[in-house]
Amino acid sequence: MPTDMNTYKIAVLAGDGIGPEVMEEALRVLDAVESKFGFKTERTECFVGGAGIDNCGKALPAETLAACEAADAILFGSVGGPKWDSLPPDERPERGALLPLRKHFSLFANLRPGICLPELVDASPVKNALIPGGFDILCVRELTGGMYFGEPKFYGERDGEVIGLDTLIYKKSEVERIARVAFEAARGRNKRLCSVDKANVLASSVMWRDVMNAIAAEYPDVELTHMYVDNAAMQLVRNPKQFDVMVTENTFGDILTDEMAIVCGSLGMLPSASLSHGSGTFFGLYEPSGGSAPDIAGKGIANPIAQILSMGMLLRYTCKETAAADAVDTAVRKVIAAGYRTGDLATGAEGEIRVGTRGMGDAIIAAL
Ligand code: IPM
Ligand code: MG
């Protein structure tokens, strides 16, 4: 719970790869909105991921976790890179930092807005004719269940044969709570919810579908449909405009949101919020949907927009600073409309203004 109505404590975990450079821009934009909208943040910068391993010997150092516990929200960059890929899976930045944070804070509701702005239709790999005017999807991904955390989990020898084992398990209560988050979100948008599962094969999906149908009775104003995940993957590239809100389990959501991101034009545009009590919550972890992009790290060319929009989601969901959050979203739309493009968004079209990470941050601050 924020301590003072106008001061929010943020744990800043920039991490690895492009994390620190895009985080720097998000914090500069945050400085600008703070002075414009009259609130304050107290920020604690902490090591996480590979930076945690290098500086403190662990992907999620105890002092980082303590700072997160003391904070109202976590602004997260990205973790991982080739340097740490040879570590045992449990110690690697992704499994050693991000997943424990999600579990520790019960961040079960992952909201990933997939917005293809009208000006970025050309950057999408989908044919322009299929997405006139762009589109706007919200994917609600369950984040603390399914195969990521299911037990048993095992890799080793059993009965004279080496096996790898993961468990896809959901409790009814876990499906109910994510269903409610998704229905609430749909209610606040175009009132259409598509639940994605694999009910033609998986028992967990049959249960998922039953629960979705049961919760639908509480939301008669929302239209619920179901889609198999293989079909959903295809429909996202065939006709993304058909979707309003999608809801799905952890692993399906991981895969579909990367697909959704690129269909929107670039992985560098998509923010996310991971919340512990649906959209009414204060606490949350906010991070770009893309990864640490080690190939372009340190070059000053990464697109900071996903990080900036993640900071905007933090203002919206944790701080309830709606006007400031709207201003961030609007500023991003303005600079895109004005033609500013980092390399990932550039198509070579006339009128494009090519910028790097800092240049994009500057343009967004100016547009505020
Ligand atoms: C994501 C990422 C993570 C996930 C990885 C880094 C563990 O891909 O947030 O989508 O699989 O959830
Ligand atoms: Mg992913």
CSV table of C-alpha atoms and ligand atoms in Angstrom, one decimal:
chain,number,residue,atom,x,y,z
A,1,MET,CA,0.0,0.0,0.0
A,2,PRO,CA,1.5,3.4,-0.9
A,3,THR,CA,2.6,5.1,2.3
A,4,ASP,CA,1.8,8.6,1.5
A,5,MET,CA,-0.9,9.5,-1.0
A,6,ASN,CA,1.6,11.2,-3.2
A,7,THR,CA,4.9,9.3,-2.7
A,8,TYR,CA,5.4,5.8,-4.1
A,9,LYS,CA,8.3,3.5,-3.4
A,10,ILE,CA,9.6,1.7,-6.4
A,11,ALA,CA,12.2,-1.0,-6.6
A,12,VAL,CA,14.1,-0.5,-9.8
A,13,LEU,CA,15.5,-3.8,-11.2
A,14,ALA,CA,17.1,-2.9,-14.5
A,15,GLY,CA,18.9,-6.3,-15.0
A,16,ASP,CA,20.9,-7.3,-18.0
A,17,GLY,CA,21.3,-6.7,-21.7
A,18,ILE,CA,19.3,-3.7,-22.9
A,19,GLY,CA,17.6,-3.5,-19.4
A,20,PRO,CA,19.8,-0.7,-18.0
A,21,GLU,CA,19.7,1.5,-21.1
A,22,VAL,CA,15.9,1.3,-21.6
A,23,MET,CA,15.4,1.7,-17.9
A,24,GLU,CA,17.3,4.9,-17.9
A,25,GLU,CA,14.9,6.4,-20.4
A,26,ALA,CA,11.9,5.1,-18.4
A,27,LEU,CA,13.2,6.8,-15.3
A,28,ARG,CA,13.8,10.1,-17.2
A,29,VAL,CA,10.3,10.0,-18.5
A,30,LEU,CA,9.1,9.3,-14.9
A,31,ASP,CA,11.0,12.3,-13.7
A,32,ALA,CA,9.2,14.4,-16.2
A,33,VAL,CA,5.7,13.1,-15.4
A,34,GLU,CA,6.4,13.5,-11.7
A,35,SER,CA,7.1,17.2,-11.9
A,36,LYS,CA,4.2,17.7,-14.3
A,37,PHE,CA,1.6,15.8,-12.2
A,38,GLY,CA,2.8,16.6,-8.7
A,39,PHE,CA,3.6,13.2,-7.2
A,40,LYS,CA,6.9,11.6,-6.1
A,41,THR,CA,8.7,8.3,-6.3
A,42,GLU,CA,11.4,7.0,-4.0
A,43,ARG,CA,13.5,4.6,-6.0
A,44,THR,CA,15.8,1.9,-4.9
A,45,GLU,CA,18.0,0.5,-7.6
A,46,CYS,CA,18.9,-3.2,-7.1
A,47,PHE,CA,20.8,-5.9,-8.9
A,48,VAL,CA,18.9,-8.7,-10.5
A,49,GLY,CA,19.6,-11.5,-13.0
A,50,GLY,CA,23.1,-11.8,-14.4
A,51,ALA,CA,23.9,-8.5,-12.6
A,52,GLY,CA,22.8,-10.1,-9.4
A,53,ILE,CA,25.0,-13.1,-10.0
A,54,ASP,CA,28.0,-11.0,-10.9
A,55,ASN,CA,27.6,-8.5,-8.0
A,56,CYS,CA,26.1,-10.6,-5.2
A,57,GLY,CA,26.4,-14.2,-6.3
A,58,LYS,CA,22.7,-14.8,-6.9
A,59,ALA,CA,20.2,-14.0,-9.6
A,60,LEU,CA,17.8,-12.7,-6.9
A,61,PRO,CA,20.0,-11.4,-4.0
A,62,ALA,CA,18.4,-11.2,-0.6
A,63,GLU,CA,18.8,-7.4,-0.5
A,64,THR,CA,17.0,-7.1,-3.8
A,65,LEU,CA,14.1,-9.2,-2.5
A,66,ALA,CA,14.0,-7.1,0.7
A,67,ALA,CA,13.9,-3.9,-1.4
A,68,CYS,CA,11.0,-5.3,-3.4
A,69,GLU,CA,9.1,-6.2,-0.2
A,70,ALA,CA,9.5,-2.7,1.1
A,71,ALA,CA,8.3,-1.2,-2.2
A,72,ASP,CA,4.8,-0.4,-3.6
A,73,ALA,CA,5.9,-1.8,-7.0
A,74,ILE,CA,8.7,-3.3,-9.0
A,75,LEU,CA,9.9,-1.8,-12.2
A,76,PHE,CA,11.7,-4.6,-13.9
A,77,GLY,CA,14.0,-4.4,-17.0
A,78,SER,CA,15.1,-7.7,-18.4
A,79,VAL,CA,17.4,-10.5,-17.4
A,80,GLY,CA,19.6,-13.1,-19.0
A,81,GLY,CA,22.3,-13.3,-21.7
A,82,PRO,CA,24.9,-15.7,-23.1
A,83,LYS,CA,27.3,-15.0,-20.3
A,84,TRP,CA,25.1,-16.9,-17.8
A,85,ASP,CA,23.7,-19.5,-20.2
A,86,SER,CA,26.0,-22.3,-19.0
A,87,LEU,CA,24.9,-22.1,-15.4
A,88,PRO,CA,22.6,-24.8,-14.1
A,89,PRO,CA,19.0,-24.0,-15.2
A,90,ASP,CA,17.8,-23.1,-11.6
A,91,GLU,CA,20.6,-20.6,-11.2
A,92,ARG,CA,20.2,-18.9,-14.5
A,93,PRO,CA,18.9,-15.3,-14.5
A,94,GLU,CA,15.4,-16.2,-15.9
A,95,ARG,CA,14.6,-19.1,-13.6
A,96,GLY,CA,16.6,-17.8,-10.7
A,97,ALA,CA,15.1,-14.3,-10.6
A,98,LEU,CA,12.0,-13.7,-12.5
A,99,LEU,CA,10.1,-16.8,-11.7
A,100,PRO,CA,10.8,-16.6,-7.9
A,101,LEU,CA,9.7,-13.0,-7.9
A,102,ARG,CA,6.4,-13.9,-9.6
A,103,LYS,CA,5.8,-16.7,-7.2
A,104,HIS,CA,6.9,-14.9,-4.1
A,105,PHE,CA,4.5,-12.0,-4.7
A,106,SER,CA,1.7,-14.2,-6.1
A,107,LEU,CA,1.8,-12.2,-9.3
A,108,PHE,CA,-0.8,-14.4,-11.0
A,109,ALA,CA,-2.3,-11.9,-13.4
A,110,ASN,CA,-0.1,-10.9,-16.3
A,111,LEU,CA,-1.7,-8.2,-18.5
A,112,ARG,CA,0.0,-7.8,-21.9
A,113,PRO,CA,-1.6,-5.2,-24.1
A,114,GLY,CA,-0.9,-5.8,-27.8
A,115,ILE,CA,-1.5,-2.6,-29.6
A,116,CYS,CA,-0.6,-2.1,-33.2
A,117,LEU,CA,-0.7,1.6,-33.7
A,118,PRO,CA,-2.1,2.8,-37.1
A,119,GLU,CA,1.3,4.3,-38.0
A,120,LEU,CA,3.0,1.0,-37.3
A,121,VAL,CA,0.9,-1.2,-39.5
A,122,ASP,CA,3.8,-1.3,-42.0
A,123,ALA,CA,6.2,-2.6,-39.3
A,124,SER,CA,3.9,-5.6,-38.7
A,125,PRO,CA,4.7,-8.8,-40.6
A,126,VAL,CA,1.0,-9.2,-41.2
A,127,LYS,CA,-0.3,-7.9,-44.6
A,128,ASN,CA,-1.5,-4.3,-44.3
A,129,ALA,CA,-4.8,-5.2,-45.9
A,130,LEU,CA,-5.6,-7.5,-43.0
A,131,ILE,CA,-5.1,-4.9,-40.3
A,132,PRO,CA,-6.4,-1.6,-41.5
A,133,GLY,CA,-6.0,1.0,-38.8
A,134,GLY,CA,-4.1,-1.4,-36.5
A,135,PHE,CA,-5.6,-3.3,-33.6
A,136,ASP,CA,-5.8,-3.5,-29.9
A,137,ILE,CA,-5.7,-6.8,-28.0
A,138,LEU,CA,-5.2,-7.5,-24.3
A,139,CYS,CA,-3.8,-10.8,-23.4
A,140,VAL,CA,-4.4,-11.9,-19.8
A,141,ARG,CA,-1.8,-14.6,-19.1
A,142,GLU,CA,-2.0,-16.8,-15.9
A,143,LEU,CA,1.5,-16.4,-14.5
A,144,THR,CA,2.0,-18.5,-11.4
A,145,GLY,CA,0.6,-21.9,-12.3
A,146,GLY,CA,0.8,-24.5,-15.0
A,147,MET,CA,4.0,-26.2,-16.2
A,148,TYR,CA,6.3,-23.4,-15.0
A,149,PHE,CA,5.7,-24.3,-11.4
A,150,GLY,CA,3.9,-27.7,-11.4
A,151,GLU,CA,5.4,-30.5,-9.4
A,152,PRO,CA,6.9,-33.0,-10.0
A,153,LYS,CA,9.5,-31.4,-12.2
A,154,PHE,CA,12.4,-33.7,-12.9
A,155,TYR,CA,15.3,-34.3,-15.3
A,156,GLY,CA,17.4,-37.4,-14.7
A,157,GLU,CA,17.4,-41.1,-14.8
A,158,ARG,CA,14.4,-43.2,-13.9
A,159,ASP,CA,14.0,-47.0,-14.6
A,160,GLY,CA,17.2,-47.1,-16.6
A,161,GLU,CA,16.1,-44.3,-19.0
A,162,VAL,CA,16.9,-40.5,-18.9
A,163,ILE,CA,13.6,-38.6,-18.7
A,164,GLY,CA,12.5,-34.9,-18.5
A,165,LEU,CA,9.3,-34.2,-16.7
A,166,ASP,CA,7.1,-31.2,-16.2
A,167,THR,CA,3.6,-31.1,-14.7
A,168,LEU,CA,0.8,-29.0,-16.1
A,169,ILE,CA,-1.5,-28.6,-13.2
A,170,TYR,CA,-4.1,-26.0,-12.3
A,171,LYS,CA,-6.4,-25.7,-9.3
A,172,LYS,CA,-10.0,-24.6,-9.9
A,173,SER,CA,-9.4,-21.6,-7.6
A,174,GLU,CA,-6.4,-20.5,-9.8
A,175,VAL,CA,-8.5,-20.6,-12.9
A,176,GLU,CA,-11.4,-18.7,-11.2
A,177,ARG,CA,-9.2,-15.8,-10.1
A,178,ILE,CA,-7.6,-15.3,-13.5
A,179,ALA,CA,-11.0,-15.7,-15.2
A,180,ARG,CA,-12.4,-12.8,-13.1
A,181,VAL,CA,-9.4,-10.6,-14.0
A,182,ALA,CA,-10.0,-11.3,-17.7
A,183,PHE,CA,-13.8,-10.8,-17.5
A,184,GLU,CA,-13.3,-7.5,-15.6
A,185,ALA,CA,-10.8,-6.4,-18.2
A,186,ALA,CA,-13.2,-7.3,-21.1
A,187,ARG,CA,-16.0,-5.5,-19.3
A,188,GLY,CA,-13.9,-2.3,-19.4
A,189,ARG,CA,-13.2,-2.7,-23.1
A,190,ASN,CA,-15.2,-4.2,-26.0
A,191,LYS,CA,-16.8,-6.9,-23.8
A,192,ARG,CA,-15.5,-9.9,-25.8
A,193,LEU,CA,-13.3,-12.5,-24.1
A,194,CYS,CA,-11.7,-15.4,-25.9
A,195,SER,CA,-10.4,-18.1,-23.6
A,196,VAL,CA,-7.6,-20.1,-25.2
A,197,ASP,CA,-7.0,-23.8,-24.2
A,198,LYS,CA,-6.3,-27.2,-25.6
A,199,ALA,CA,-9.5,-28.9,-24.3
A,200,ASN,CA,-9.4,-31.4,-27.2
A,201,VAL,CA,-6.4,-33.0,-25.6
A,202,LEU,CA,-5.5,-31.8,-22.1
A,203,ALA,CA,-7.5,-32.5,-18.9
A,204,SER,CA,-6.3,-29.2,-17.3
A,205,SER,CA,-7.8,-27.5,-20.3
A,206,VAL,CA,-11.2,-29.2,-20.0
A,207,MET,CA,-11.3,-28.0,-16.4
A,208,TRP,CA,-10.2,-24.5,-17.5
A,209,ARG,CA,-13.0,-24.3,-20.0
A,210,ASP,CA,-15.6,-25.5,-17.5
A,211,VAL,CA,-14.5,-22.8,-15.0
A,212,MET,CA,-14.5,-20.1,-17.7
A,213,ASN,CA,-18.1,-21.1,-18.6
A,214,ALA,CA,-19.1,-21.0,-14.9
A,215,ILE,CA,-17.6,-17.6,-14.2
A,216,ALA,CA,-19.2,-16.3,-17.4
A,217,ALA,CA,-22.5,-16.4,-15.6
A,218,GLU,CA,-21.3,-13.6,-13.4
A,219,TYR,CA,-20.6,-11.5,-16.5
A,220,PRO,CA,-23.7,-11.7,-18.7
A,221,ASP,CA,-22.6,-8.5,-20.5
A,222,VAL,CA,-19.4,-10.1,-21.7
A,223,GLU,CA,-19.4,-12.5,-24.6
A,224,LEU,CA,-17.2,-15.5,-23.9
A,225,THR,CA,-15.8,-17.7,-26.7
A,226,HIS,CA,-13.3,-20.5,-26.6
A,227,MET,CA,-10.4,-21.3,-29.0
A,228,TYR,CA,-7.8,-24.1,-29.2
A,229,VAL,CA,-4.3,-22.7,-28.7
A,230,ASP,CA,-3.0,-24.0,-32.1
A,231,ASN,CA,-5.9,-22.2,-33.8
A,232,ALA,CA,-5.3,-19.1,-31.7
A,233,ALA,CA,-1.7,-19.0,-32.9
A,234,MET,CA,-2.9,-19.1,-36.4
A,235,GLN,CA,-5.7,-16.6,-36.0
A,236,LEU,CA,-3.3,-14.1,-34.5
A,237,VAL,CA,-1.5,-13.8,-37.8
A,238,ARG,CA,-4.5,-14.4,-40.0
A,239,ASN,CA,-6.9,-11.9,-38.4
A,240,PRO,CA,-5.7,-10.3,-35.2
A,241,LYS,CA,-8.5,-7.7,-35.3
A,242,GLN,CA,-11.0,-10.4,-34.3
A,243,PHE,CA,-9.7,-10.3,-30.7
A,244,ASP,CA,-10.5,-8.0,-27.8
A,245,VAL,CA,-9.3,-9.8,-24.6
A,246,MET,CA,-7.7,-13.2,-24.6
A,247,VAL,CA,-7.1,-15.3,-21.5
A,248,THR,CA,-4.9,-18.3,-21.3
A,249,GLU,CA,-2.7,-20.4,-19.1
A,250,ASN,CA,1.0,-19.7,-18.4
A,251,THR,CA,2.8,-21.5,-21.1
A,252,PHE,CA,0.3,-20.8,-23.9
A,253,GLY,CA,0.4,-17.2,-22.8
A,254,ASP,CA,4.2,-17.1,-23.0
A,255,ILE,CA,4.1,-18.3,-26.6
A,256,LEU,CA,1.1,-16.3,-27.8
A,257,THR,CA,2.3,-13.0,-26.4
A,258,ASP,CA,5.6,-13.2,-28.2
A,259,GLU,CA,3.6,-13.8,-31.4
A,260,MET,CA,1.2,-11.0,-30.5
A,261,ALA,CA,4.2,-8.7,-29.9
A,262,ILE,CA,5.7,-9.2,-33.3
A,263,VAL,CA,2.3,-9.0,-35.0
A,264,CYS,CA,2.0,-5.6,-33.4
A,265,GLY,CA,5.2,-4.4,-35.2
A,266,SER,CA,8.0,-5.0,-32.7
A,267,LEU,CA,8.8,-6.8,-29.4
A,268,GLY,CA,10.1,-3.4,-28.3
A,269,MET,CA,6.6,-1.8,-28.0
A,270,LEU,CA,4.9,-4.2,-25.5
A,271,PRO,CA,4.7,-3.5,-21.8
A,272,SER,CA,3.3,-5.8,-19.2
A,273,ALA,CA,1.9,-5.7,-15.7
A,274,SER,CA,2.0,-8.7,-13.3
A,275,LEU,CA,-0.5,-8.2,-10.6
A,276,SER,CA,-1.4,-10.1,-7.4
A,277,HIS,CA,-5.0,-9.2,-7.1
A,278,GLY,CA,-6.3,-8.3,-10.5
A,279,SER,CA,-6.5,-4.9,-11.8
A,280,GLY,CA,-7.7,-3.5,-8.4
A,281,THR,CA,-4.3,-4.2,-6.8
A,282,PHE,CA,-1.6,-1.9,-5.7
A,283,PHE,CA,1.4,-4.2,-5.8
A,284,GLY,CA,2.8,-5.2,-9.2
A,285,LEU,CA,5.8,-6.0,-11.2
A,286,TYR,CA,6.0,-4.1,-14.5
A,287,GLU,CA,8.3,-5.2,-17.3
A,288,PRO,CA,8.6,-5.1,-21.0
A,289,SER,CA,7.3,-8.3,-22.7
A,290,GLY,CA,10.5,-8.6,-24.9
A,291,GLY,CA,13.8,-10.0,-23.6
A,292,SER,CA,17.2,-8.6,-22.7
A,293,ALA,CA,18.3,-8.6,-26.4
A,294,PRO,CA,22.0,-9.2,-25.7
A,295,ASP,CA,22.8,-8.8,-29.4
A,296,ILE,CA,22.0,-5.1,-29.3
A,297,ALA,CA,22.8,-4.3,-25.7
A,298,GLY,CA,25.0,-1.4,-24.9
A,299,LYS,CA,24.7,0.1,-28.4
A,300,GLY,CA,22.1,2.7,-27.5
A,301,ILE,CA,19.8,1.5,-30.3
A,302,ALA,CA,17.2,-0.5,-28.3
A,303,ASN,CA,13.6,0.7,-28.3
A,304,PRO,CA,12.8,2.0,-24.8
A,305,ILE,CA,9.0,2.2,-25.5
A,306,ALA,CA,8.1,-1.1,-23.9
A,307,GLN,CA,9.9,-0.1,-20.7
A,308,ILE,CA,8.4,3.4,-20.7
A,309,LEU,CA,4.9,2.0,-21.2
A,310,SER,CA,5.6,-0.5,-18.4
A,311,MET,CA,6.4,2.4,-16.2
A,312,GLY,CA,3.1,3.9,-17.4
A,313,MET,CA,1.2,0.8,-16.3
A,314,LEU,CA,2.9,1.1,-12.9
A,315,LEU,CA,1.5,4.6,-12.6
A,316,ARG,CA,-1.9,3.3,-13.7
A,317,TYR,CA,-2.3,0.1,-11.6
A,318,THR,CA,-0.1,0.7,-8.5
A,319,CYS,CA,-0.2,4.5,-8.1
A,320,LYS,CA,-3.6,5.1,-9.5
A,321,GLU,CA,-2.1,8.2,-11.2
A,322,THR,CA,-4.4,7.9,-14.1
A,323,ALA,CA,-3.8,11.3,-15.7
A,324,ALA,CA,0.0,10.7,-15.6
A,325,ALA,CA,-0.4,7.2,-17.0
A,326,ASP,CA,-2.6,8.5,-19.8
A,327,ALA,CA,-0.1,11.2,-20.5
A,328,VAL,CA,2.7,8.6,-21.0
A,329,ASP,CA,0.6,6.6,-23.4
A,330,THR,CA,-0.4,9.7,-25.3
A,331,ALA,CA,3.2,10.9,-25.5
A,332,VAL,CA,4.2,7.6,-27.0
A,333,ARG,CA,1.4,7.7,-29.6
A,334,LYS,CA,2.4,11.3,-30.5
A,335,VAL,CA,6.1,10.5,-31.2
A,336,ILE,CA,5.1,7.5,-33.3
A,337,ALA,CA,2.6,9.6,-35.2
A,338,ALA,CA,5.4,12.2,-35.6
A,339,GLY,CA,7.6,9.6,-37.3
A,340,TYR,CA,10.2,8.8,-34.6
A,341,ARG,CA,11.5,5.3,-35.1
A,342,THR,CA,14.1,3.1,-33.5
A,343,GLY,CA,15.7,0.5,-35.7
A,344,ASP,CA,13.1,-2.2,-34.9
A,345,LEU,CA,10.3,0.0,-36.1
A,346,ALA,CA,11.9,1.5,-39.1
A,347,THR,CA,10.6,0.6,-42.5
A,348,GLY,CA,12.5,3.2,-44.6
A,349,ALA,CA,9.3,5.1,-45.3
A,350,GLU,CA,9.5,8.8,-46.1
A,351,GLY,CA,9.2,11.1,-43.1
A,352,GLU,CA,10.7,8.6,-40.6
A,353,ILE,CA,13.0,10.1,-38.0
A,354,ARG,CA,15.5,7.5,-37.0
A,355,VAL,CA,16.5,7.7,-33.4
A,356,GLY,CA,18.4,5.6,-30.8
A,357,THR,CA,17.4,4.8,-27.3
A,358,ARG,CA,18.1,8.3,-25.9
A,359,GLY,CA,16.6,10.1,-28.9
A,360,MET,CA,13.3,8.2,-28.4
A,361,GLY,CA,13.4,9.1,-24.7
A,362,ASP,CA,14.0,12.7,-25.5
A,363,ALA,CA,11.1,12.8,-28.0
A,364,ILE,CA,8.7,11.2,-25.5
A,365,ILE,CA,9.7,13.7,-22.8
A,366,ALA,CA,9.3,16.6,-25.3
A,367,ALA,CA,5.8,15.2,-26.2
A,368,LEU,CA,4.7,15.2,-22.6
B,1,IPM,C1,8.2,-13.8,-20.4
B,1,IPM,C2,9.6,-14.5,-20.5
B,1,IPM,C3,9.8,-15.4,-19.3
B,1,IPM,C4,8.6,-16.4,-19.3
B,1,IPM,C5,11.1,-16.1,-19.2
B,1,IPM,C6,12.2,-15.1,-19.3
B,1,IPM,C7,11.2,-16.9,-18.0
B,1,IPM,O1,9.7,-15.2,-21.7
B,1,IPM,O2,8.0,-13.1,-19.5
B,1,IPM,O3,7.4,-14.0,-21.3
B,1,IPM,O4,8.8,-17.5,-19.9
B,1,IPM,O5,7.6,-16.1,-18.7
B,2,MG,MG,8.0,-15.0,-23.0
